[in-house]
Amino acid sequence: MDASGIATDCTPVRYERQGRTGIITVNQPPVNALGQAVRAGLLRALALGQADGEADLLVLLAAGRTFMAGADIREFGQAPLVPFLSDVVAALEASPKPVIAVLHGTALGGGLEVALGCHFRVALPGTRLGLPEVKLGLLPGAGGTQRLPRLVGPAKALEMIVSGDPVTAAAALDIGLVDWLAAEPDPLAAGLAFAKRVRAKGLMPRRTGARGDRIAAVSPLLFSAARDDLARKSPHLFAPHRCVDAVEAACTLPLAEGLKRERELFLACMNSPQRAGLIHSFFAERAVAKVPGLAADATPRPVHRVGVIGAGTMGGGIAMCFANAHIPTVLLDTTQEALDRGLATIRRNYQASVAKGRLRQEEADARLTLIRPSLAYDDLADADLVVEAVFESMDLKKQIFTRLDQVCRPGAILATNTSTLDVDAIAAVTSRPQDVAGLHFFSPANVMRLLEVVRGRETAPDVLATAMDVARRIGKVGVAVGVCYGFVGNRMLHQRAREATALVDEGAAPDQVDRVLTDFGFPMGPFAMGDLAGLDVGWRIREERRKAGDPDTPPPGWLDRLAEQGRYGQKTGAGIYRYEAGSRTPLPDPVTADLIARDRAAKGITPRAVTNQEILERCLYVMVNEAAKILEEGVAARALDVDMIWVHGYGFPAWRGGPLFWADQVGLGTILGTITKFHQASGAKQWQPSPLLERLVRDGHGFASLN
């Protein structure tokens, strides 16, 4: 502020004064990220405020739709530039004039750490506050692990930092993270109102760094319990354990020493390979939304009303996805009994969310009313989008699409949820193949984030754009793929399943195979996953393929025999494993072991000892080889598309970045050499090295070069 009272602009941070209140405004759209220019601007503006003899309080706020939402992702992977964020936070905290942070939109990561360095915090309704760094394999590195426990207590700080999940403004007020929940919708008005309140009530600044050398005595059981919980739920993850260490330091060390310890732990996370995998996943998740080759002028069609055909587990879950996004949905089935059963399941799912505190009862009721059951195709006449979600039968799907072509209005998008079948063949029975696409949801559809968006040979560009936009609206990670058997995810999965089954044929036990994959980081192995999904699903797919004369589908084996006996997995209490009543824990079953032994004998196989390393290589390298073939065929456009399909749809550990990011870390030369060895030994088609993989190795490139 100069002597004339004109605002001084420290772009992208501005300082001005209204009355006795100095105002520091960050204006770096779209999210006011804390890049070097913003950090330097904050220090300059703060210095101006401190030098302004007419100002006795300072207000820090941000322009646009959000407060500071964290680090500038453009600086990821680069050498840090001065001033560091910790310098900015320390300068705010040391300001002799109290600083009021006014938060709106989101105050995440570094943005919240800036607010923690201020002396008062005001939040507008709807603000979300959190420290999500753990989700990138990091921990808050600008004092967040030291100041948050001093403000809200170690237990709540531990919960927020280890989970990375944000809290609402109301919750932040309850725990003492913010001092006031503003009624004003405008950050500046809220800041000025609170400044007036501070003066009128003589409120004293809350300086987190001045709350004594240490937090009041905390039981060490808090931290041992947190570590035990992580050992059960996230045994492979590095950063959450370091978060516990950092919060514990806040409870045992003075602030200065705690900050030093936080820095050591932050650098340990930075040097962890998990950080690289999680950063890749972070960027790749955002990149998949931009479909290569899709014209910029491909405008999404409006989708205000939706129809879902099939009220089973999948169809009901899909209907919930649309209702959760407040989109009215007609749920159609052939019998009232099927509809009643499906709606009862939907109702139970919503009640479970209410019971866990994840949803208010009135919101659950509102969502239920958006799902209208129907037995008549004519009720789909005004739908903008219809999703077919019946079981995997090409004949049945063709019948349904023939009927939809007759009843749906021109311009309506007709989508199939098929997981393996030819979308082009389904589209061909309609008079509008340009309006047909695949929307492959993953079970349970109302939970799983992945949505494979299948572009048929004649799918119109605006239909693809609409499908990707719908994915975003319903909270899914939409990934565009082409047409082939199994698309991307299931095509790779079936190769892994083939190897897993072959390994058991040769001498491994199902639980040994599963254990190798869970030790790698998958939440469950292929056989436990088969029991969860239902063995009848894969069995019907294989039967359909055998009926079609597919030469790549093996003859019936022990897995098919289990399904033929009605052992479908968890839903029947027995599958590959057996399950105690009310339990989902898989237990080895002698019935399965006997079937496997008889199947080996019938095939003339003498079982041998199979090493864990062989299991790992055969189950994962076959996926990498198949993915390379998928990329070469153009079914997937980029390696990162494959990675995100497997991270969000199949439980591939995000901290490994996805199968192709992981393959680059292992070394494609190493993987190709092993694949070649397996092909020479077996001659099997799945081990024929991909020409793309061979070319990448020859040229010294990785899959990352295809992104």
XYZ file of C-alpha atoms in Angstrom:
707
model
C 0.000 0.000 0.000
C 1.552 3.342 -0.958
C 0.920 6.675 0.761
C -2.028 7.485 -1.498
C -3.918 4.341 -0.377
C -3.737 2.650 -3.809
C -3.446 -1.155 -3.746
C -0.023 -2.572 -4.445
C -0.082 -5.496 -6.885
C 2.450 -8.260 -6.172
C 1.198 -10.424 -9.055
C 0.060 -13.127 -8.607
C -0.468 -11.938 -5.005
C -1.958 -8.503 -4.283
C -1.903 -6.370 -1.134
C -4.460 -3.660 -0.345
C -6.180 -2.208 2.693
C -9.776 -1.544 3.673
C -9.944 0.590 6.786
C -7.622 -0.965 9.360
C -7.527 -4.367 7.674
C -4.749 -5.328 5.286
C -5.866 -7.791 2.610
C -3.558 -10.281 0.894
C -5.215 -11.868 -2.146
C -3.779 -14.785 -4.104
C -4.962 -14.721 -7.709
C -3.405 -17.604 -9.616
C -6.223 -19.397 -11.476
C -7.557 -21.950 -11.764
C -6.728 -23.355 -8.294
C -4.260 -20.883 -6.782
C -1.540 -23.523 -6.686
C 1.433 -22.712 -4.507
C 4.072 -22.383 -7.215
C 7.270 -20.375 -6.786
C 5.686 -17.135 -7.996
C 2.842 -17.442 -5.484
C 5.196 -18.300 -2.634
C 7.412 -15.289 -3.397
C 4.352 -13.088 -3.832
C 3.008 -14.123 -0.435
C 6.230 -13.100 1.277
C 6.256 -9.726 -0.529
C 2.620 -9.025 0.279
C 3.129 -10.057 3.909
C 6.076 -7.662 4.180
C 3.907 -4.860 2.763
C 1.203 -5.635 5.299
C 3.630 -5.577 8.169
C 5.065 -2.249 6.967
C 1.601 -0.705 6.559
C 1.202 1.457 9.683
C -2.559 1.837 9.077
C -3.258 -1.937 9.265
C -3.556 -3.759 12.578
C -4.892 -7.082 11.191
C -4.171 -8.946 7.968
C -6.615 -11.122 6.012
C -5.311 -13.816 3.644
C -7.705 -15.065 0.993
C -7.765 -16.352 -2.582
C -9.659 -15.225 -5.662
C -11.754 -17.533 -7.818
C -13.506 -20.726 -6.891
C -11.104 -22.046 -4.278
C -8.525 -21.246 -1.643
C -5.002 -22.538 -2.252
C -5.487 -26.157 -3.302
C -1.920 -27.336 -2.750
C 1.321 -27.647 -4.652
C 1.760 -26.624 -8.274
C 1.823 -29.943 -10.138
C 3.986 -28.342 -12.831
C 6.836 -28.326 -10.299
C 6.543 -32.046 -9.496
C 9.804 -33.862 -10.113
C 11.826 -30.638 -10.367
C 14.394 -29.221 -7.952
C 12.580 -27.078 -5.358
C 12.845 -23.311 -5.811
C 13.160 -20.693 -3.087
C 11.293 -19.528 -1.197
C 10.212 -22.902 0.124
C 6.645 -23.338 1.352
C 7.939 -23.916 4.881
C 9.541 -20.446 4.739
C 6.190 -18.895 3.828
C 4.355 -20.717 6.615
C 6.999 -19.734 9.168
C 6.832 -16.086 8.066
C 3.048 -16.033 8.467
C 3.294 -17.614 11.890
C 5.941 -15.107 13.013
C 3.961 -12.073 11.805
C 3.540 -9.575 14.642
C 0.197 -8.612 13.121
C -2.368 -11.413 13.403
C -3.218 -13.053 10.073
C -6.728 -14.365 9.380
C -6.946 -17.074 6.689
C -10.314 -17.166 4.903
C -10.909 -20.571 3.325
C -13.385 -21.462 0.591
C -13.712 -24.251 -1.970
C -10.797 -26.429 -0.960
C -7.872 -25.889 1.390
C -5.777 -28.966 0.723
C -2.168 -29.945 1.226
C 0.088 -26.921 1.135
C -2.980 -24.687 1.117
C -4.043 -25.977 4.527
C -0.451 -25.798 5.778
C -0.449 -22.082 4.883
C -3.674 -21.674 6.860
C -2.148 -23.559 9.807
C 0.623 -20.959 9.898
C -1.963 -18.183 10.259
C -3.408 -17.096 13.605
C -7.104 -17.457 12.857
C -8.963 -19.561 10.301
C -12.395 -18.769 8.885
C -14.194 -21.202 6.557
C -17.081 -20.583 4.209
C -19.805 -23.263 4.081
C -18.947 -26.048 1.653
C -15.189 -25.760 2.180
C -13.197 -28.999 2.361
C -9.969 -29.052 4.354
C -7.344 -31.779 4.343
C -3.785 -32.996 3.946
C -3.957 -35.578 1.122
C -0.190 -35.949 0.549
C -0.210 -39.585 1.697
C -2.177 -40.442 -1.435
C 0.849 -39.373 -3.460
C 3.230 -41.415 -1.330
C 4.288 -38.356 0.676
C 3.515 -36.629 3.950
C 2.841 -32.933 4.586
C 6.262 -31.332 4.367
C 5.637 -27.715 5.384
C 4.751 -28.259 9.013
C 1.362 -29.907 8.605
C 2.261 -32.955 10.695
C 3.507 -30.694 13.514
C 0.963 -27.874 13.558
C -2.238 -29.842 12.969
C -1.783 -32.035 16.104
C -1.116 -28.907 18.161
C -4.369 -27.415 16.882
C -6.840 -30.320 16.854
C -5.118 -32.937 19.007
C -3.001 -35.899 17.915
C -5.818 -38.438 17.476
C -7.793 -36.373 14.960
C -4.610 -35.163 13.263
C -3.433 -38.755 12.909
C -6.751 -39.743 11.337
C -6.658 -36.895 8.820
C -2.996 -37.220 7.860
C -2.828 -41.024 7.601
C -6.053 -41.281 5.572
C -5.510 -38.124 3.524
C -9.282 -37.621 3.532
C -10.652 -34.061 3.822
C -13.160 -32.830 6.395
C -16.060 -30.461 5.886
C -16.096 -26.908 7.181
C -18.615 -27.882 9.877
C -16.420 -30.768 11.017
C -13.380 -28.478 10.992
C -15.206 -26.105 13.336
C -16.145 -28.968 15.666
C -12.543 -30.160 16.020
C -11.056 -26.675 16.363
C -9.357 -26.555 12.995
C -11.222 -23.363 12.116
C -12.367 -20.592 14.448
C -15.500 -19.453 12.679
C -17.931 -20.719 10.056
C -18.842 -17.643 8.032
C -22.348 -16.886 6.862
C -21.087 -14.576 4.105
C -20.659 -16.276 0.711
C -17.833 -13.901 -0.235
C -14.335 -14.538 1.213
C -13.494 -10.824 1.490
C -16.739 -9.995 3.312
C -16.166 -12.965 5.621
C -12.600 -11.860 6.358
C -13.620 -8.275 7.116
C -16.477 -9.468 9.342
C -14.165 -11.721 11.341
C -11.543 -8.974 11.650
C -14.247 -6.772 13.181
C -15.137 -9.646 15.529
C -11.491 -10.059 16.600
C -11.226 -6.382 17.503
C -14.591 -6.251 19.271
C -13.995 -9.351 21.396
C -10.270 -8.908 21.840
C -9.643 -12.425 20.508
C -6.112 -13.656 21.008
C -4.184 -15.227 18.116
C -3.830 -18.983 18.136
C -0.165 -19.472 17.287
C 0.422 -23.215 16.885
C 4.151 -22.760 17.268
C 3.805 -21.063 20.645
C 1.764 -23.734 22.411
C 4.592 -24.859 24.609
C 7.457 -27.053 23.545
C 5.304 -30.190 23.461
C 1.698 -31.309 23.302
C 0.270 -32.502 26.607
C 1.182 -36.096 27.390
C -0.280 -38.556 24.884
C -0.516 -42.290 25.434
C 1.912 -44.212 23.218
C -0.944 -46.675 22.685
C -2.406 -44.185 20.184
C 0.558 -44.688 17.884
C 1.022 -48.424 18.438
C -2.672 -48.936 17.625
C -2.281 -46.852 14.453
C 0.704 -48.931 13.375
C -1.152 -52.191 14.079
C -4.100 -50.956 12.007
C -1.814 -50.077 9.092
C -0.091 -53.451 9.345
C -3.492 -55.087 8.825
C -4.940 -52.782 6.183
C -1.943 -51.358 4.295
C 1.051 -53.603 4.980
C 2.806 -52.669 1.735
C 2.531 -48.892 1.973
C 5.474 -46.744 3.062
C 4.108 -43.215 3.521
C 1.280 -43.909 6.031
C 3.757 -45.392 8.494
C 5.970 -42.311 8.149
C 2.902 -40.142 8.814
C 2.454 -41.906 12.151
C 6.121 -41.306 12.948
C 5.746 -37.608 12.143
C 2.652 -37.056 14.286
C 4.327 -38.931 17.124
C 7.247 -36.506 16.796
C 4.809 -33.621 17.251
C 3.835 -35.142 20.594
C 7.370 -35.786 21.853
C 9.522 -32.975 20.446
C 9.545 -29.163 20.531
C 8.209 -27.591 17.343
C 11.605 -26.791 15.848
C 12.863 -30.343 16.347
C 9.545 -31.768 15.190
C 9.788 -29.784 11.962
C 13.287 -31.141 11.434
C 12.015 -34.697 11.971
C 9.115 -34.053 9.573
C 11.628 -32.970 6.922
C 13.652 -36.171 7.359
C 10.526 -38.304 6.998
C 9.336 -36.253 4.011
C 12.634 -36.857 2.194
C 12.402 -40.578 2.976
C 9.007 -40.621 1.272
C 10.362 -38.617 -1.671
C 13.070 -41.234 -2.179
C 10.642 -44.159 -1.981
C 9.797 -45.864 -5.300
C 6.190 -45.886 -4.121
C 6.108 -42.112 -4.457
C 7.003 -42.395 -8.153
C 4.223 -44.934 -8.733
C 1.607 -42.860 -6.936
C 2.629 -39.677 -8.735
C 2.314 -41.538 -12.044
C -1.150 -42.749 -11.012
C -2.114 -39.191 -10.034
C -1.194 -37.710 -13.414
C -2.416 -40.701 -15.429
C -5.853 -40.572 -13.809
C -6.223 -37.018 -15.088
C -4.743 -37.771 -18.496
C -7.193 -40.563 -19.373
C -10.036 -38.039 -19.501
C -8.459 -36.557 -22.643
C -9.034 -39.050 -25.447
C -6.345 -38.964 -28.159
C -7.832 -38.239 -31.566
C -11.198 -37.062 -30.264
C -11.971 -33.770 -31.965
C -12.188 -30.763 -29.671
C -15.548 -29.819 -31.192
C -17.122 -33.187 -30.264
C -19.708 -31.699 -27.901
C -21.365 -34.104 -25.420
C -25.064 -34.689 -25.924
C -27.302 -33.711 -22.988
C -28.091 -36.588 -20.634
C -30.961 -35.780 -18.266
C -32.784 -39.126 -18.129
C -31.337 -42.635 -18.132
C -32.624 -46.173 -18.480
C -30.964 -49.332 -17.136
C -32.007 -52.786 -18.340
C -31.525 -55.577 -15.812
C -32.184 -55.250 -12.076
C -29.556 -57.751 -10.988
C -26.418 -56.947 -9.028
C -24.798 -55.093 -11.909
C -27.887 -53.285 -13.181
C -28.923 -52.203 -9.699
C -25.422 -50.878 -9.014
C -25.434 -48.946 -12.296
C -28.827 -47.414 -11.461
C -27.356 -46.297 -8.118
C -24.470 -44.605 -9.948
C -26.910 -42.389 -11.838
C -29.171 -41.766 -8.847
C -26.115 -40.775 -6.804
C -25.442 -38.133 -9.466
C -29.097 -36.977 -9.186
C -30.026 -38.289 -12.650
C -33.555 -39.821 -12.860
C -33.300 -43.477 -13.904
C -35.778 -46.071 -15.117
C -34.758 -49.582 -13.978
C -36.319 -52.189 -16.268
C -36.603 -55.954 -15.918
C -38.860 -58.697 -17.233
C -40.612 -59.702 -13.990
C -41.945 -57.910 -10.927
C -40.080 -60.405 -8.758
C -36.734 -59.427 -10.314
C -37.524 -55.737 -9.884
C -38.534 -56.185 -6.246
C -35.378 -58.155 -5.539
C -33.196 -55.552 -7.241
C -34.817 -52.616 -5.455
C -34.486 -54.397 -2.121
C -30.746 -54.746 -2.735
C -30.469 -51.073 -3.670
C -32.381 -50.112 -0.525
C -30.082 -52.252 1.636
C -27.013 -50.646 0.060
C -28.288 -47.160 0.849
C -29.236 -48.160 4.389
C -25.739 -49.522 4.924
C -24.319 -46.143 3.871
C -26.658 -44.377 6.287
C -25.713 -46.744 9.113
C -22.021 -46.017 8.527
C -22.613 -42.277 8.568
C -21.644 -41.856 4.914
C -25.084 -40.653 3.842
C -27.942 -38.808 5.484
C -31.286 -40.646 5.557
C -33.056 -37.886 3.627
C -30.402 -38.061 0.893
C -30.741 -41.850 0.679
C -34.523 -41.471 0.374
C -34.106 -38.831 -2.337
C -31.822 -41.071 -4.353
C -34.205 -44.006 -4.065
C -37.043 -41.922 -5.476
C -34.922 -41.188 -8.565
C -34.938 -44.902 -9.477
C -38.263 -45.827 -11.069
C -38.928 -49.546 -11.628
C -40.594 -50.628 -14.850
C -41.629 -53.709 -16.804
C -42.313 -51.799 -20.047
C -39.775 -50.848 -22.711
C -42.021 -47.925 -23.645
C -40.919 -46.239 -20.405
C -37.508 -45.797 -22.038
C -38.906 -43.729 -24.897
C -37.672 -40.394 -23.525
C -34.330 -41.622 -22.124
C -31.193 -39.841 -23.307
C -29.039 -42.859 -22.470
C -29.928 -46.520 -21.959
C -27.478 -48.998 -20.444
C -28.125 -52.710 -21.003
C -26.814 -54.805 -18.086
C -27.977 -58.397 -18.578
C -25.783 -61.496 -18.465
C -23.212 -62.296 -21.155
C -25.332 -63.750 -23.945
C -24.906 -62.327 -27.429
C -28.330 -63.592 -28.499
C -30.067 -61.904 -25.562
C -28.188 -58.637 -26.039
C -29.070 -58.551 -29.740
C -32.755 -59.054 -28.864
C -32.621 -56.176 -26.388
C -30.900 -53.783 -28.788
C -33.366 -54.615 -31.547
C -36.149 -53.625 -29.158
C -34.338 -50.481 -27.988
C -33.879 -49.387 -31.585
C -37.657 -49.490 -31.945
C -38.641 -47.618 -28.765
C -35.839 -45.112 -28.045
C -35.979 -41.619 -29.483
C -33.574 -40.522 -32.240
C -30.296 -39.346 -30.756
C -30.586 -41.490 -27.640
C -27.356 -43.322 -26.826
C -27.642 -47.100 -26.514
C -24.897 -48.647 -24.377
C -24.025 -52.209 -23.473
C -22.342 -53.215 -20.245
C -20.824 -56.300 -21.835
C -17.470 -57.282 -20.387
C -16.249 -59.360 -23.332
C -18.633 -59.407 -26.298
C -18.307 -57.639 -29.656
C -19.888 -54.184 -29.372
C -19.884 -53.833 -33.171
C -21.945 -57.007 -33.545
C -24.446 -55.665 -31.005
C -24.586 -52.276 -32.752
C -25.167 -53.969 -36.122
C -28.690 -55.103 -35.168
C -29.775 -51.458 -34.840
C -30.442 -48.828 -37.489
C -28.193 -46.406 -35.543
C -24.781 -48.009 -34.917
C -23.328 -44.500 -34.588
C -25.312 -44.141 -31.336
C -24.076 -47.400 -29.790
C -21.128 -47.722 -27.398
C -19.935 -49.910 -24.574
C -20.087 -48.749 -20.960
C -18.300 -51.511 -19.086
C -18.898 -50.989 -15.371
C -17.062 -53.035 -12.768
C -18.707 -54.877 -9.904
C -19.925 -53.582 -7.536
C -20.799 -50.810 -9.960
C -21.817 -48.334 -7.262
C -18.359 -48.709 -5.644
C -15.740 -49.432 -8.321
C -14.342 -46.314 -9.975
C -13.398 -47.698 -13.391
C -15.602 -47.361 -16.455
C -14.256 -48.763 -19.724
C -15.827 -46.662 -22.493
C -15.841 -48.857 -25.592
C -15.729 -47.054 -28.926
C -17.256 -49.152 -31.669
C -16.286 -49.044 -35.320
C -19.148 -46.618 -36.064
C -19.550 -44.872 -32.693
C -19.955 -41.142 -33.359
C -17.384 -38.760 -31.842
C -20.051 -36.899 -29.850
C -21.286 -40.216 -28.440
C -17.777 -40.984 -27.211
C -17.527 -37.463 -25.783
C -20.883 -37.962 -24.048
C -19.817 -41.285 -22.557
C -16.612 -39.768 -21.174
C -18.573 -36.824 -19.774
C -21.113 -39.157 -18.164
C -18.240 -41.074 -16.559
C -17.033 -37.847 -14.998
C -20.512 -36.849 -13.832
C -21.076 -40.138 -12.012
C -17.644 -40.073 -10.385
C -15.943 -42.710 -12.511
C -12.511 -42.853 -14.087
C -13.560 -43.250 -17.712
C -10.997 -44.825 -20.042
C -11.658 -45.016 -23.782
C -10.859 -48.376 -25.397
C -11.508 -50.134 -28.682
C -13.370 -53.310 -29.560
C -11.824 -56.730 -29.060
C -12.601 -59.744 -26.910
C -12.446 -58.553 -23.291
C -11.423 -55.022 -24.349
C -8.341 -54.111 -22.258
C -8.911 -55.149 -18.654
C -10.586 -58.511 -19.123
C -8.402 -59.465 -22.071
C -5.352 -59.119 -19.826
C -7.188 -60.680 -16.890
C -8.077 -63.777 -18.877
C -4.427 -64.304 -19.785
C -3.495 -64.032 -16.121
C -6.305 -66.407 -15.189
C -5.087 -68.878 -17.819
C -1.596 -68.864 -16.290
C -2.889 -69.043 -12.722
C -4.995 -72.084 -13.608
C -2.113 -73.685 -15.504
C 0.167 -73.172 -12.499
C -2.329 -75.064 -10.339
C -2.578 -77.787 -12.991
C 1.207 -78.144 -12.839
C 1.450 -78.398 -9.056
C 0.795 -75.083 -7.289
C -2.107 -74.714 -4.866
C -4.734 -71.996 -5.404
C -3.887 -70.358 -2.076
C -0.165 -70.290 -2.987
C -0.925 -68.430 -6.216
C -3.212 -66.013 -4.384
C -0.623 -65.388 -1.661
C 2.074 -64.454 -4.206
C -0.233 -61.871 -5.780
C -1.371 -60.398 -2.452
C 2.253 -60.212 -1.308
C 2.872 -58.203 -4.490
C 0.179 -55.747 -3.397
C -3.131 -56.898 -4.904
C -6.011 -56.823 -2.388
C -6.802 -60.426 -3.329
C -5.465 -63.135 -5.588
C -7.069 -64.408 -8.803
C -8.834 -67.371 -7.204
C -10.245 -65.435 -4.243
C -11.342 -62.776 -6.746
C -13.044 -65.458 -8.835
C -15.018 -66.585 -5.797
C -15.994 -62.973 -5.067
C -17.162 -62.247 -8.634
C -18.826 -65.660 -8.961
C -17.350 -68.665 -10.770
C -20.523 -68.885 -12.832
C -19.587 -65.632 -14.609
C -16.332 -66.958 -16.082
C -17.873 -70.382 -16.661
C -20.697 -68.905 -18.769
C -18.210 -66.786 -20.722
C -16.073 -69.854 -21.475
C -19.146 -71.857 -22.467
C -20.210 -69.042 -24.801
C -16.732 -69.014 -26.355
C -16.662 -72.800 -26.745
C -20.103 -72.691 -28.368
C -18.736 -70.116 -30.823
C -15.851 -72.450 -31.658
C -13.096 -70.285 -30.181
C -9.834 -72.256 -30.536
C -8.146 -70.275 -27.719
C -10.648 -71.342 -25.060
C -9.336 -74.438 -23.247
C -11.506 -77.543 -22.774
C -13.450 -77.826 -19.492
C -11.267 -78.296 -16.418
C -11.527 -78.297 -12.634
C -12.799 -74.683 -12.512
C -15.687 -75.599 -14.803
C -16.420 -78.698 -12.731
C -16.738 -76.535 -9.617
C -19.245 -74.273 -11.361
C -21.167 -77.254 -12.732
C -21.638 -78.393 -9.122
C -23.182 -75.040 -8.212
C -20.084 -73.937 -6.311
C -20.095 -70.334 -7.504
C -18.017 -68.823 -4.709
C -18.940 -66.568 -1.817
C -22.592 -66.256 -2.837
C -23.093 -70.030 -2.503
C -20.754 -70.535 0.483
C -18.251 -72.516 -1.571
C -16.292 -72.157 -4.768
C -12.563 -72.631 -5.111
C -12.503 -72.003 -1.370
C -15.097 -72.697 1.291
C -16.606 -70.006 3.512
C -17.922 -70.213 7.041
C -21.431 -68.827 7.567
C -21.305 -65.033 7.668
C -17.610 -64.921 6.761
C -15.806 -63.830 3.601
C -12.503 -65.420 4.617
C -11.439 -68.006 2.003
C -10.495 -71.384 3.456
C -8.788 -74.181 1.472
C -11.304 -76.891 0.637
C -10.483 -80.620 0.239
C -13.285 -80.876 -2.355
C -11.361 -78.498 -4.620
C -8.064 -80.257 -3.944
C -9.651 -83.581 -4.932
C -11.094 -82.128 -8.161
C -7.699 -80.671 -9.048
C -5.962 -83.991 -8.388
C -8.452 -85.889 -10.552
C -8.151 -83.297 -13.320
C -4.347 -83.596 -13.271
C -4.607 -87.381 -13.481
C -7.041 -87.172 -16.408
C -4.599 -84.899 -18.256
C -1.608 -87.096 -17.415
C 0.084 -84.360 -15.363
C 2.523 -85.263 -12.604
C 2.462 -82.336 -10.148
C 5.746 -80.531 -9.421
C 6.927 -77.909 -6.953
C 6.260 -74.401 -8.305
C 8.280 -71.478 -6.930
C 6.761 -68.175 -5.901
C 9.022 -66.382 -8.382
C 7.664 -68.458 -11.260
C 4.117 -67.660 -10.155
C 4.877 -63.941 -10.067
C 6.554 -63.918 -13.465
C 3.972 -66.017 -15.256
C 0.984 -64.157 -13.823
C 2.357 -60.642 -14.387
C 4.609 -60.938 -17.427
C 1.815 -62.497 -19.459
C -0.255 -59.385 -18.677
C 2.551 -57.106 -19.829
C 2.949 -59.053 -23.068
C -0.799 -58.960 -23.740
C -0.927 -55.235 -22.970
C 1.817 -54.636 -25.536
C -0.287 -56.478 -28.134
C -3.324 -54.393 -27.132
C -1.337 -51.185 -27.642
C 0.013 -52.345 -30.990
C -3.522 -53.114 -32.184
C -4.716 -49.673 -31.064
C -7.312 -51.086 -28.670
C -5.698 -48.871 -26.038
C -4.156 -45.572 -27.109
C -1.530 -45.165 -24.390
C 0.280 -47.185 -21.773
C -1.218 -44.962 -19.078
C -4.716 -46.007 -20.198
C -3.793 -49.624 -19.473
C -2.314 -48.634 -16.125
C -5.433 -46.801 -14.983
C -7.730 -49.623 -16.064
C -5.797 -52.013 -13.869
C -5.353 -49.648 -10.925
C -9.020 -48.638 -10.766
C -10.695 -51.815 -11.982
C -8.580 -54.755 -10.880
C -6.763 -53.718 -7.718
C -3.294 -53.347 -9.196
C -1.432 -51.489 -6.424
C -1.489 -47.776 -7.235
C 1.888 -47.376 -5.540
C 3.362 -49.535 -8.307
C 1.825 -47.183 -10.885
C 0.054 -49.827 -12.981
C 1.332 -52.899 -14.859
C 3.187 -51.003 -17.588
C 4.715 -48.371 -15.311
C 5.847 -51.271 -13.104
C 7.222 -53.124 -16.146
C 9.378 -50.107 -16.988
C 10.765 -50.181 -13.452
C 11.590 -53.891 -13.680
C 13.186 -53.382 -17.097
C 11.604 -54.410 -20.391
C 14.741 -56.284 -21.394
C 14.441 -58.491 -18.313
C 10.751 -59.121 -18.953
C 11.247 -59.863 -22.664
C 14.019 -62.332 -21.868
C 11.763 -64.255 -19.479
C 8.813 -64.175 -21.894
C 11.054 -65.558 -24.632
C 12.189 -68.337 -22.305
C 8.576 -69.276 -21.484
C 7.681 -69.273 -25.189
C 10.611 -71.510 -26.086
C 9.629 -73.929 -23.324
C 5.890 -74.096 -24.054
C 5.272 -72.755 -27.548
C 2.055 -71.291 -26.147
C 0.442 -68.457 -28.082
C 0.193 -66.162 -25.059
C 3.994 -66.289 -24.687
C 4.714 -65.263 -28.265
C 6.633 -62.006 -27.622
C 4.793 -58.886 -28.712
C 6.530 -57.150 -31.628
C 5.964 -53.841 -29.837
C 7.741 -55.136 -26.747
C 10.630 -56.362 -28.872
C 10.831 -52.998 -30.641
C 10.818 -51.022 -27.386
C 13.659 -53.151 -26.024
C 15.634 -52.877 -29.254
C 15.260 -49.076 -29.294
C 16.013 -48.679 -25.595
C 12.587 -47.232 -24.814
C 9.979 -47.981 -22.178
C 6.190 -48.014 -22.232
C 6.344 -44.442 -20.906
C 7.487 -43.362 -24.378
C 3.994 -44.266 -25.646
C 2.297 -41.736 -23.369
